[in-house]
Short mmCIF file of N, CA and C in Angstrom, two decimals:
data_model
loop_
_atom_site.label_atom_id
_atom_site.label_comp_id
_atom_site.label_asym_id
_atom_site.label_seq_id
_atom_site.Cartn_x
_atom_site.Cartn_y
_atom_site.Cartn_z
N LEU A 690 -1.26 -16.30 -0.22
CA LEU A 690 -1.32 -17.45 -1.09
C LEU A 690 -0.65 -18.61 -0.38
N LEU A 691 -1.37 -19.72 -0.28
CA LEU A 691 -0.81 -20.96 0.24
C LEU A 691 -0.97 -22.03 -0.84
N LYS A 692 0.08 -22.79 -1.05
CA LYS A 692 0.01 -23.86 -2.04
C LYS A 692 0.79 -25.05 -1.50
N ALA A 693 0.21 -26.24 -1.67
CA ALA A 693 0.89 -27.45 -1.21
C ALA A 693 0.75 -28.53 -2.27
N GLN A 694 1.83 -29.28 -2.44
CA GLN A 694 1.80 -30.45 -3.32
C GLN A 694 2.32 -31.63 -2.53
N VAL A 695 1.55 -32.70 -2.53
CA VAL A 695 1.93 -33.91 -1.81
C VAL A 695 1.99 -35.03 -2.82
N ASN A 696 3.13 -35.69 -2.87
CA ASN A 696 3.28 -36.86 -3.72
C ASN A 696 2.83 -38.06 -2.91
N LEU A 697 1.59 -38.49 -3.10
CA LEU A 697 1.05 -39.62 -2.35
C LEU A 697 1.77 -40.91 -2.72
N SER A 698 2.22 -40.98 -3.96
CA SER A 698 3.07 -42.06 -4.44
C SER A 698 3.81 -41.51 -5.65
N GLN A 699 4.62 -42.33 -6.30
CA GLN A 699 5.34 -41.85 -7.50
C GLN A 699 4.38 -41.49 -8.63
N ARG A 700 3.19 -42.05 -8.61
CA ARG A 700 2.23 -41.83 -9.71
C ARG A 700 0.97 -41.11 -9.27
N ASN A 701 0.94 -40.62 -8.07
CA ASN A 701 -0.28 -40.00 -7.54
C ASN A 701 0.11 -38.69 -6.84
N ILE A 702 -0.32 -37.56 -7.42
CA ILE A 702 0.05 -36.24 -6.89
C ILE A 702 -1.22 -35.48 -6.50
N LEU A 703 -1.21 -34.92 -5.30
CA LEU A 703 -2.31 -34.10 -4.81
C LEU A 703 -1.78 -32.67 -4.64
N THR A 704 -2.50 -31.71 -5.26
CA THR A 704 -2.11 -30.30 -5.19
C THR A 704 -3.29 -29.51 -4.66
N THR A 705 -3.04 -28.63 -3.69
CA THR A 705 -4.08 -27.76 -3.15
C THR A 705 -3.53 -26.33 -3.09
N SER A 706 -4.46 -25.37 -3.14
CA SER A 706 -4.05 -23.97 -2.99
C SER A 706 -5.18 -23.17 -2.37
N PHE A 707 -4.78 -22.08 -1.74
CA PHE A 707 -5.73 -21.16 -1.12
C PHE A 707 -5.19 -19.75 -1.31
N LEU A 708 -6.01 -18.88 -1.89
CA LEU A 708 -5.63 -17.50 -2.16
C LEU A 708 -6.69 -16.59 -1.57
N ILE A 709 -6.27 -15.55 -0.88
CA ILE A 709 -7.21 -14.60 -0.30
C ILE A 709 -6.70 -13.19 -0.56
N ASN A 710 -7.62 -12.30 -0.92
CA ASN A 710 -7.34 -10.88 -1.08
C ASN A 710 -8.43 -10.11 -0.35
N ASN A 711 -8.05 -9.16 0.49
CA ASN A 711 -9.01 -8.34 1.21
C ASN A 711 -8.68 -6.87 0.99
N PHE A 712 -9.73 -6.05 0.87
CA PHE A 712 -9.56 -4.61 0.72
C PHE A 712 -10.58 -3.92 1.60
N HIS A 713 -10.14 -2.91 2.33
CA HIS A 713 -11.03 -2.13 3.18
C HIS A 713 -10.70 -0.65 3.01
N SER A 714 -11.72 0.15 2.86
CA SER A 714 -11.57 1.60 2.79
C SER A 714 -12.61 2.22 3.72
N GLY A 715 -12.14 2.88 4.75
CA GLY A 715 -13.04 3.46 5.73
C GLY A 715 -13.76 4.71 5.26
N HIS A 716 -13.20 5.37 4.24
CA HIS A 716 -13.81 6.61 3.72
C HIS A 716 -13.64 6.65 2.21
N ASN A 717 -14.26 5.71 1.52
CA ASN A 717 -14.16 5.61 0.07
C ASN A 717 -14.84 6.81 -0.60
N GLY A 718 -14.16 7.43 -1.54
CA GLY A 718 -14.72 8.55 -2.29
C GLY A 718 -14.38 9.92 -1.73
N LEU A 719 -13.55 9.98 -0.69
CA LEU A 719 -13.18 11.25 -0.07
C LEU A 719 -12.41 12.12 -1.06
N SER A 720 -12.87 13.37 -1.22
CA SER A 720 -12.18 14.31 -2.11
C SER A 720 -12.53 15.74 -1.68
N ARG A 721 -12.01 16.68 -2.39
CA ARG A 721 -12.31 18.10 -2.13
C ARG A 721 -13.80 18.38 -2.25
N PHE A 722 -14.46 17.69 -3.16
CA PHE A 722 -15.88 17.91 -3.41
C PHE A 722 -16.79 16.97 -2.62
N ASN A 723 -16.22 15.92 -2.05
CA ASN A 723 -16.97 14.94 -1.26
C ASN A 723 -16.38 14.87 0.14
N PRO A 724 -16.99 15.58 1.11
CA PRO A 724 -16.45 15.57 2.47
C PRO A 724 -16.65 14.22 3.15
N LEU A 725 -16.06 14.10 4.33
CA LEU A 725 -16.05 12.86 5.08
C LEU A 725 -17.44 12.24 5.24
N GLU A 726 -18.46 13.03 5.54
CA GLU A 726 -19.81 12.50 5.77
C GLU A 726 -20.42 11.84 4.54
N THR A 727 -19.94 12.21 3.34
CA THR A 727 -20.53 11.65 2.10
C THR A 727 -19.82 10.38 1.64
N THR A 728 -18.75 10.00 2.33
CA THR A 728 -18.01 8.81 1.91
C THR A 728 -18.71 7.53 2.35
N THR A 729 -18.19 6.42 1.91
CA THR A 729 -18.74 5.12 2.28
C THR A 729 -17.66 4.23 2.88
N LYS A 730 -18.11 3.28 3.67
CA LYS A 730 -17.23 2.20 4.14
C LYS A 730 -17.30 1.13 3.07
N LEU A 731 -16.19 0.80 2.47
CA LEU A 731 -16.14 -0.19 1.40
C LEU A 731 -15.27 -1.35 1.83
N ALA A 732 -15.80 -2.56 1.67
CA ALA A 732 -15.04 -3.78 1.96
C ALA A 732 -15.20 -4.73 0.78
N ALA A 733 -14.11 -5.29 0.34
CA ALA A 733 -14.15 -6.25 -0.77
C ALA A 733 -13.19 -7.39 -0.45
N SER A 734 -13.58 -8.59 -0.85
CA SER A 734 -12.72 -9.75 -0.63
C SER A 734 -12.85 -10.72 -1.79
N ALA A 735 -11.79 -11.49 -1.98
CA ALA A 735 -11.77 -12.54 -3.01
C ALA A 735 -11.06 -13.76 -2.44
N TYR A 736 -11.64 -14.93 -2.68
CA TYR A 736 -11.08 -16.19 -2.21
C TYR A 736 -11.01 -17.17 -3.36
N LEU A 737 -10.00 -17.99 -3.38
CA LEU A 737 -9.88 -19.08 -4.35
C LEU A 737 -9.31 -20.29 -3.63
N VAL A 738 -10.02 -21.42 -3.71
CA VAL A 738 -9.58 -22.68 -3.11
C VAL A 738 -9.57 -23.73 -4.22
N THR A 739 -8.49 -24.48 -4.35
CA THR A 739 -8.40 -25.51 -5.37
C THR A 739 -7.86 -26.81 -4.78
N VAL A 740 -8.32 -27.93 -5.37
CA VAL A 740 -7.80 -29.26 -5.04
C VAL A 740 -7.73 -30.03 -6.36
N LYS A 741 -6.59 -30.61 -6.65
CA LYS A 741 -6.45 -31.38 -7.89
C LYS A 741 -5.62 -32.62 -7.60
N GLN A 742 -6.08 -33.75 -8.15
CA GLN A 742 -5.34 -35.00 -7.99
C GLN A 742 -5.05 -35.56 -9.37
N GLN A 743 -3.80 -36.02 -9.56
CA GLN A 743 -3.37 -36.59 -10.83
C GLN A 743 -2.85 -38.01 -10.59
N PHE A 744 -3.38 -38.94 -11.39
CA PHE A 744 -2.96 -40.35 -11.32
C PHE A 744 -2.28 -40.70 -12.65
N TYR A 745 -1.01 -41.09 -12.58
CA TYR A 745 -0.28 -41.49 -13.78
C TYR A 745 -0.27 -43.00 -13.86
N ALA A 746 -0.73 -43.54 -14.97
CA ALA A 746 -0.70 -44.99 -15.18
C ALA A 746 0.67 -45.38 -15.74
N GLY A 747 1.03 -46.62 -15.56
CA GLY A 747 2.32 -47.11 -16.03
C GLY A 747 2.48 -47.01 -17.54
N ASN A 748 1.38 -47.03 -18.28
CA ASN A 748 1.46 -47.00 -19.74
C ASN A 748 1.49 -45.57 -20.30
N GLY A 749 1.52 -44.55 -19.42
CA GLY A 749 1.58 -43.16 -19.89
C GLY A 749 0.25 -42.44 -19.86
N ALA A 750 -0.81 -43.12 -19.45
CA ALA A 750 -2.12 -42.48 -19.36
C ALA A 750 -2.17 -41.60 -18.10
N LEU A 751 -3.04 -40.61 -18.12
CA LEU A 751 -3.17 -39.68 -17.00
C LEU A 751 -4.65 -39.44 -16.70
N LEU A 752 -5.01 -39.63 -15.43
CA LEU A 752 -6.36 -39.30 -14.96
C LEU A 752 -6.23 -38.09 -14.04
N GLU A 753 -7.02 -37.06 -14.31
CA GLU A 753 -6.94 -35.83 -13.55
C GLU A 753 -8.33 -35.47 -13.03
N LEU A 754 -8.44 -35.21 -11.72
CA LEU A 754 -9.70 -34.82 -11.09
C LEU A 754 -9.45 -33.56 -10.28
N GLY A 755 -10.38 -32.61 -10.35
CA GLY A 755 -10.15 -31.37 -9.61
C GLY A 755 -11.44 -30.69 -9.20
N PHE A 756 -11.28 -29.81 -8.22
CA PHE A 756 -12.39 -29.02 -7.70
C PHE A 756 -11.85 -27.65 -7.33
N ALA A 757 -12.63 -26.62 -7.59
CA ALA A 757 -12.23 -25.27 -7.19
C ALA A 757 -13.48 -24.47 -6.85
N VAL A 758 -13.32 -23.54 -5.94
CA VAL A 758 -14.38 -22.58 -5.63
C VAL A 758 -13.72 -21.23 -5.46
N ASN A 759 -14.32 -20.22 -6.09
CA ASN A 759 -13.85 -18.87 -5.84
C ASN A 759 -15.05 -17.97 -5.56
N GLN A 760 -14.80 -16.97 -4.74
CA GLN A 760 -15.86 -16.09 -4.29
C GLN A 760 -15.36 -14.65 -4.26
N PHE A 761 -16.21 -13.74 -4.72
CA PHE A 761 -15.95 -12.32 -4.64
C PHE A 761 -17.09 -11.68 -3.86
N HIS A 762 -16.76 -10.85 -2.89
CA HIS A 762 -17.79 -10.20 -2.08
C HIS A 762 -17.44 -8.72 -1.95
N SER A 763 -18.44 -7.86 -2.08
CA SER A 763 -18.23 -6.43 -1.86
C SER A 763 -19.41 -5.87 -1.08
N GLU A 764 -19.10 -4.93 -0.22
CA GLU A 764 -20.12 -4.31 0.62
C GLU A 764 -19.79 -2.83 0.73
N GLU A 765 -20.81 -2.00 0.53
CA GLU A 765 -20.64 -0.55 0.61
C GLU A 765 -21.72 0.02 1.51
N GLN A 766 -21.29 0.79 2.53
CA GLN A 766 -22.24 1.36 3.49
C GLN A 766 -21.96 2.84 3.67
N PRO A 767 -23.01 3.67 3.61
CA PRO A 767 -22.82 5.09 3.87
C PRO A 767 -22.52 5.33 5.36
N MET A 768 -22.09 6.54 5.69
CA MET A 768 -21.72 6.88 7.06
C MET A 768 -22.93 7.19 7.95
N GLY A 769 -24.11 7.28 7.37
CA GLY A 769 -25.31 7.58 8.16
C GLY A 769 -26.55 7.57 7.27
N ASN A 770 -27.65 8.14 7.78
CA ASN A 770 -28.92 8.12 7.06
C ASN A 770 -29.42 9.50 6.64
N LEU A 771 -28.55 10.50 6.65
CA LEU A 771 -28.96 11.83 6.21
C LEU A 771 -29.19 11.84 4.71
N PRO A 772 -30.07 12.72 4.21
CA PRO A 772 -30.27 12.80 2.75
C PRO A 772 -28.97 13.21 2.04
N TYR A 773 -28.74 12.64 0.88
CA TYR A 773 -27.57 12.98 0.05
C TYR A 773 -27.94 14.21 -0.76
N ARG A 774 -27.11 15.24 -0.68
CA ARG A 774 -27.44 16.52 -1.29
C ARG A 774 -26.33 16.98 -2.23
N PHE A 775 -26.75 17.43 -3.43
CA PHE A 775 -25.84 18.09 -4.37
C PHE A 775 -26.13 19.59 -4.29
N THR A 776 -25.10 20.38 -3.99
CA THR A 776 -25.24 21.83 -3.95
C THR A 776 -24.19 22.43 -4.87
N PRO A 777 -24.28 23.72 -5.18
CA PRO A 777 -23.23 24.35 -6.00
C PRO A 777 -21.84 24.26 -5.35
N GLU A 778 -21.78 24.12 -4.03
CA GLU A 778 -20.49 24.02 -3.33
C GLU A 778 -19.94 22.59 -3.28
N GLY A 779 -20.75 21.59 -3.61
CA GLY A 779 -20.33 20.19 -3.54
C GLY A 779 -21.43 19.34 -2.94
N THR A 780 -21.07 18.19 -2.41
CA THR A 780 -22.05 17.28 -1.83
C THR A 780 -22.05 17.39 -0.31
N SER A 781 -23.18 16.96 0.28
CA SER A 781 -23.28 16.90 1.74
C SER A 781 -24.25 15.79 2.10
N GLY A 782 -24.39 15.53 3.38
CA GLY A 782 -25.25 14.43 3.83
C GLY A 782 -24.52 13.12 3.70
N ASN A 783 -25.27 12.03 3.64
CA ASN A 783 -24.67 10.70 3.54
C ASN A 783 -24.99 10.09 2.18
N PHE A 784 -24.05 9.27 1.70
CA PHE A 784 -24.20 8.65 0.38
C PHE A 784 -25.54 7.93 0.30
N PHE A 785 -26.13 7.90 -0.89
CA PHE A 785 -27.51 7.43 -1.07
C PHE A 785 -27.67 5.92 -1.19
N ARG A 786 -26.59 5.17 -1.37
CA ARG A 786 -26.74 3.74 -1.66
C ARG A 786 -26.00 2.88 -0.63
N THR A 787 -26.67 1.81 -0.23
CA THR A 787 -26.06 0.73 0.55
C THR A 787 -26.13 -0.51 -0.33
N SER A 788 -25.03 -1.23 -0.49
CA SER A 788 -25.06 -2.41 -1.36
C SER A 788 -24.24 -3.55 -0.78
N ASP A 789 -24.61 -4.76 -1.19
CA ASP A 789 -23.94 -5.98 -0.77
C ASP A 789 -24.04 -6.96 -1.93
N ALA A 790 -22.91 -7.48 -2.40
CA ALA A 790 -22.91 -8.39 -3.55
C ALA A 790 -21.93 -9.54 -3.33
N THR A 791 -22.36 -10.74 -3.73
CA THR A 791 -21.51 -11.93 -3.66
C THR A 791 -21.62 -12.70 -4.96
N THR A 792 -20.49 -13.03 -5.53
CA THR A 792 -20.42 -13.87 -6.72
C THR A 792 -19.58 -15.10 -6.35
N ARG A 793 -20.07 -16.27 -6.74
CA ARG A 793 -19.37 -17.51 -6.39
C ARG A 793 -19.37 -18.45 -7.60
N ARG A 794 -18.27 -19.16 -7.76
CA ARG A 794 -18.17 -20.16 -8.83
C ARG A 794 -17.63 -21.45 -8.24
N TRP A 795 -18.37 -22.52 -8.46
CA TRP A 795 -17.95 -23.88 -8.08
C TRP A 795 -17.61 -24.59 -9.38
N GLN A 796 -16.45 -25.23 -9.43
CA GLN A 796 -16.02 -25.89 -10.67
C GLN A 796 -15.47 -27.28 -10.35
N TRP A 797 -15.93 -28.25 -11.14
CA TRP A 797 -15.44 -29.63 -11.05
C TRP A 797 -14.88 -30.00 -12.42
N ILE A 798 -13.69 -30.62 -12.44
CA ILE A 798 -13.09 -31.05 -13.71
C ILE A 798 -12.69 -32.51 -13.60
N GLY A 799 -12.70 -33.16 -14.73
CA GLY A 799 -12.22 -34.54 -14.82
C GLY A 799 -11.76 -34.79 -16.23
N SER A 800 -10.61 -35.43 -16.39
CA SER A 800 -10.13 -35.75 -17.73
C SER A 800 -9.28 -37.02 -17.69
N TYR A 801 -9.26 -37.67 -18.84
CA TYR A 801 -8.45 -38.87 -19.00
C TYR A 801 -7.68 -38.73 -20.30
N THR A 802 -6.35 -38.74 -20.18
CA THR A 802 -5.50 -38.64 -21.36
C THR A 802 -4.94 -40.04 -21.65
N LEU A 803 -5.21 -40.51 -22.86
CA LEU A 803 -4.72 -41.84 -23.26
C LEU A 803 -3.21 -41.80 -23.50
N PRO A 804 -2.56 -42.96 -23.46
CA PRO A 804 -1.14 -42.99 -23.78
C PRO A 804 -0.90 -42.47 -25.20
N SER A 805 0.26 -41.86 -25.41
CA SER A 805 0.61 -41.31 -26.72
C SER A 805 0.65 -42.42 -27.77
N VAL A 806 0.23 -42.06 -28.97
CA VAL A 806 0.26 -42.98 -30.11
C VAL A 806 1.22 -42.38 -31.14
N ARG A 807 2.16 -43.22 -31.61
CA ARG A 807 3.11 -42.74 -32.61
C ARG A 807 2.78 -43.38 -33.95
N SER A 808 2.26 -42.56 -34.84
CA SER A 808 1.96 -42.99 -36.20
C SER A 808 1.91 -41.71 -37.03
N ARG A 809 2.97 -41.53 -37.84
CA ARG A 809 3.09 -40.28 -38.59
C ARG A 809 3.07 -39.08 -37.64
N GLY A 810 3.88 -39.17 -36.61
CA GLY A 810 3.93 -38.14 -35.58
C GLY A 810 3.44 -38.71 -34.26
N THR A 811 3.41 -37.86 -33.26
CA THR A 811 2.93 -38.28 -31.94
C THR A 811 1.55 -37.67 -31.70
N HIS A 812 0.63 -38.50 -31.24
CA HIS A 812 -0.74 -38.05 -31.04
C HIS A 812 -1.20 -38.40 -29.63
N GLU A 813 -1.97 -37.48 -29.03
CA GLU A 813 -2.57 -37.73 -27.72
C GLU A 813 -4.06 -37.48 -27.81
N LEU A 814 -4.82 -38.37 -27.22
CA LEU A 814 -6.27 -38.18 -27.13
C LEU A 814 -6.63 -37.92 -25.68
N LYS A 815 -7.48 -36.92 -25.49
CA LYS A 815 -7.89 -36.55 -24.13
C LYS A 815 -9.40 -36.44 -24.11
N PHE A 816 -10.00 -37.05 -23.08
CA PHE A 816 -11.44 -36.98 -22.88
C PHE A 816 -11.69 -36.37 -21.50
N GLY A 817 -12.71 -35.55 -21.42
CA GLY A 817 -12.97 -34.96 -20.10
C GLY A 817 -14.20 -34.09 -20.08
N GLY A 818 -14.42 -33.53 -18.95
CA GLY A 818 -15.57 -32.66 -18.77
C GLY A 818 -15.30 -31.62 -17.69
N ASP A 819 -16.16 -30.64 -17.69
CA ASP A 819 -16.03 -29.51 -16.77
C ASP A 819 -17.45 -29.08 -16.39
N LEU A 820 -17.74 -29.06 -15.10
CA LEU A 820 -19.03 -28.59 -14.61
C LEU A 820 -18.80 -27.30 -13.82
N ASP A 821 -19.64 -26.31 -14.06
CA ASP A 821 -19.53 -25.04 -13.36
C ASP A 821 -20.89 -24.63 -12.82
N LEU A 822 -20.91 -24.15 -11.61
CA LEU A 822 -22.09 -23.52 -11.03
C LEU A 822 -21.68 -22.12 -10.62
N ILE A 823 -22.33 -21.13 -11.21
CA ILE A 823 -22.02 -19.73 -10.95
C ILE A 823 -23.24 -19.08 -10.32
N THR A 824 -23.03 -18.38 -9.20
CA THR A 824 -24.12 -17.70 -8.53
C THR A 824 -23.76 -16.22 -8.34
N PHE A 825 -24.79 -15.38 -8.39
CA PHE A 825 -24.62 -13.95 -8.17
C PHE A 825 -25.79 -13.47 -7.33
N ASP A 826 -25.50 -12.85 -6.22
CA ASP A 826 -26.52 -12.29 -5.33
C ASP A 826 -26.13 -10.86 -5.01
N GLN A 827 -27.07 -9.94 -5.22
CA GLN A 827 -26.80 -8.54 -4.92
C GLN A 827 -28.05 -7.90 -4.34
N SER A 828 -27.85 -7.08 -3.34
CA SER A 828 -28.94 -6.29 -2.80
C SER A 828 -28.45 -4.85 -2.68
N ALA A 829 -29.38 -3.93 -2.91
CA ALA A 829 -29.04 -2.50 -2.81
C ALA A 829 -30.26 -1.75 -2.29
N VAL A 830 -29.99 -0.80 -1.43
CA VAL A 830 -31.02 0.11 -0.93
C VAL A 830 -30.58 1.50 -1.35
N ARG A 831 -31.48 2.19 -2.05
CA ARG A 831 -31.16 3.54 -2.52
C ARG A 831 -32.15 4.53 -1.92
N ARG A 832 -31.61 5.57 -1.31
CA ARG A 832 -32.43 6.63 -0.76
C ARG A 832 -32.46 7.80 -1.72
N PRO A 833 -33.38 8.74 -1.55
CA PRO A 833 -33.46 9.89 -2.47
C PRO A 833 -32.20 10.76 -2.45
N ILE A 834 -32.01 11.43 -3.57
CA ILE A 834 -30.93 12.41 -3.73
C ILE A 834 -31.60 13.77 -3.94
N LEU A 835 -31.09 14.79 -3.26
CA LEU A 835 -31.64 16.13 -3.39
C LEU A 835 -30.67 17.01 -4.17
N ILE A 836 -31.18 17.70 -5.18
CA ILE A 836 -30.40 18.69 -5.92
C ILE A 836 -30.83 20.05 -5.36
N VAL A 837 -29.88 20.79 -4.78
CA VAL A 837 -30.21 22.02 -4.05
C VAL A 837 -29.65 23.24 -4.79
N ARG A 838 -30.47 24.28 -4.91
CA ARG A 838 -30.06 25.53 -5.54
C ARG A 838 -29.11 26.30 -4.62
N GLU A 839 -28.53 27.34 -5.17
CA GLU A 839 -27.62 28.18 -4.41
C GLU A 839 -28.29 28.85 -3.21
N ASN A 840 -29.60 29.14 -3.35
CA ASN A 840 -30.32 29.78 -2.24
C ASN A 840 -30.80 28.77 -1.18
N GLY A 841 -30.50 27.48 -1.35
CA GLY A 841 -30.84 26.46 -0.36
C GLY A 841 -32.15 25.73 -0.60
N THR A 842 -32.90 26.09 -1.64
CA THR A 842 -34.15 25.41 -1.92
C THR A 842 -33.88 24.18 -2.80
N VAL A 843 -34.76 23.21 -2.69
CA VAL A 843 -34.60 21.96 -3.46
C VAL A 843 -35.07 22.19 -4.89
N SER A 844 -34.19 21.97 -5.84
CA SER A 844 -34.51 22.09 -7.27
C SER A 844 -35.14 20.82 -7.79
N ARG A 845 -34.62 19.70 -7.34
CA ARG A 845 -35.08 18.41 -7.84
C ARG A 845 -34.81 17.34 -6.79
N GLN A 846 -35.67 16.32 -6.75
CA GLN A 846 -35.45 15.17 -5.89
C GLN A 846 -35.45 13.93 -6.77
N ILE A 847 -34.40 13.15 -6.64
CA ILE A 847 -34.29 11.90 -7.42
C ILE A 847 -34.65 10.75 -6.49
N THR A 848 -35.62 9.97 -6.90
CA THR A 848 -36.00 8.79 -6.13
C THR A 848 -35.81 7.55 -7.00
N PHE A 849 -35.66 6.42 -6.36
CA PHE A 849 -35.40 5.16 -7.05
C PHE A 849 -36.54 4.20 -6.80
N VAL A 850 -36.97 3.53 -7.84
CA VAL A 850 -38.02 2.52 -7.72
C VAL A 850 -37.51 1.22 -8.33
N GLY A 851 -38.18 0.15 -8.03
CA GLY A 851 -37.80 -1.13 -8.63
C GLY A 851 -37.15 -2.04 -7.61
N GLY A 852 -36.84 -3.23 -8.09
CA GLY A 852 -36.28 -4.26 -7.23
C GLY A 852 -34.91 -3.90 -6.71
N THR A 853 -34.63 -4.33 -5.51
CA THR A 853 -33.32 -4.08 -4.92
C THR A 853 -32.53 -5.36 -4.71
N VAL A 854 -33.12 -6.51 -5.06
CA VAL A 854 -32.42 -7.79 -4.91
C VAL A 854 -32.31 -8.46 -6.28
N ILE A 855 -31.11 -8.88 -6.61
CA ILE A 855 -30.87 -9.58 -7.88
C ILE A 855 -30.23 -10.92 -7.54
N ARG A 856 -30.77 -11.99 -8.11
CA ARG A 856 -30.20 -13.34 -7.93
C ARG A 856 -30.12 -13.99 -9.30
N ARG A 857 -28.97 -14.51 -9.61
CA ARG A 857 -28.77 -15.23 -10.88
C ARG A 857 -28.02 -16.51 -10.59
N ARG A 858 -28.38 -17.57 -11.31
CA ARG A 858 -27.71 -18.87 -11.20
C ARG A 858 -27.46 -19.38 -12.63
N ASN A 859 -26.33 -20.02 -12.81
CA ASN A 859 -26.00 -20.59 -14.10
C ASN A 859 -25.22 -21.88 -13.85
N PHE A 860 -25.69 -23.00 -14.42
CA PHE A 860 -25.02 -24.28 -14.25
C PHE A 860 -24.73 -24.83 -15.62
#
């Protein structure tokens, strides 16, 4: 986390920040029932960047402008391309799914707070707006899964159909 505040003048303040989180797992899902070959390489990250400027007027009014972007990304990759198998002894082969997803939000804010008014108490009026653009992109590739009997024959094969790319936008 990095954060900085600069007083450009007595009435003008600029604040910025940057936050990053990263996670990596070289063998995600490893357990007694899921050996090394069935695990996945998992990577996830999150970023947040902000900039905000505040202007204080001599009469007590405040103008505030800001921008922020945050992003979340995750990626999961199997250890190879062997078929994923469920047996009575546990799993074998390589995990059936490869995925990659990114979510991002862009945000702009602006507000103007009028000077306080004293009449039967203290009152403040604030006007402003907030614009957001949110995006989501995900892709996944799924290979068949084999369900294997105790004698080694295939009992069932699970296959996946349908789209593997999802894109959504919201403004």
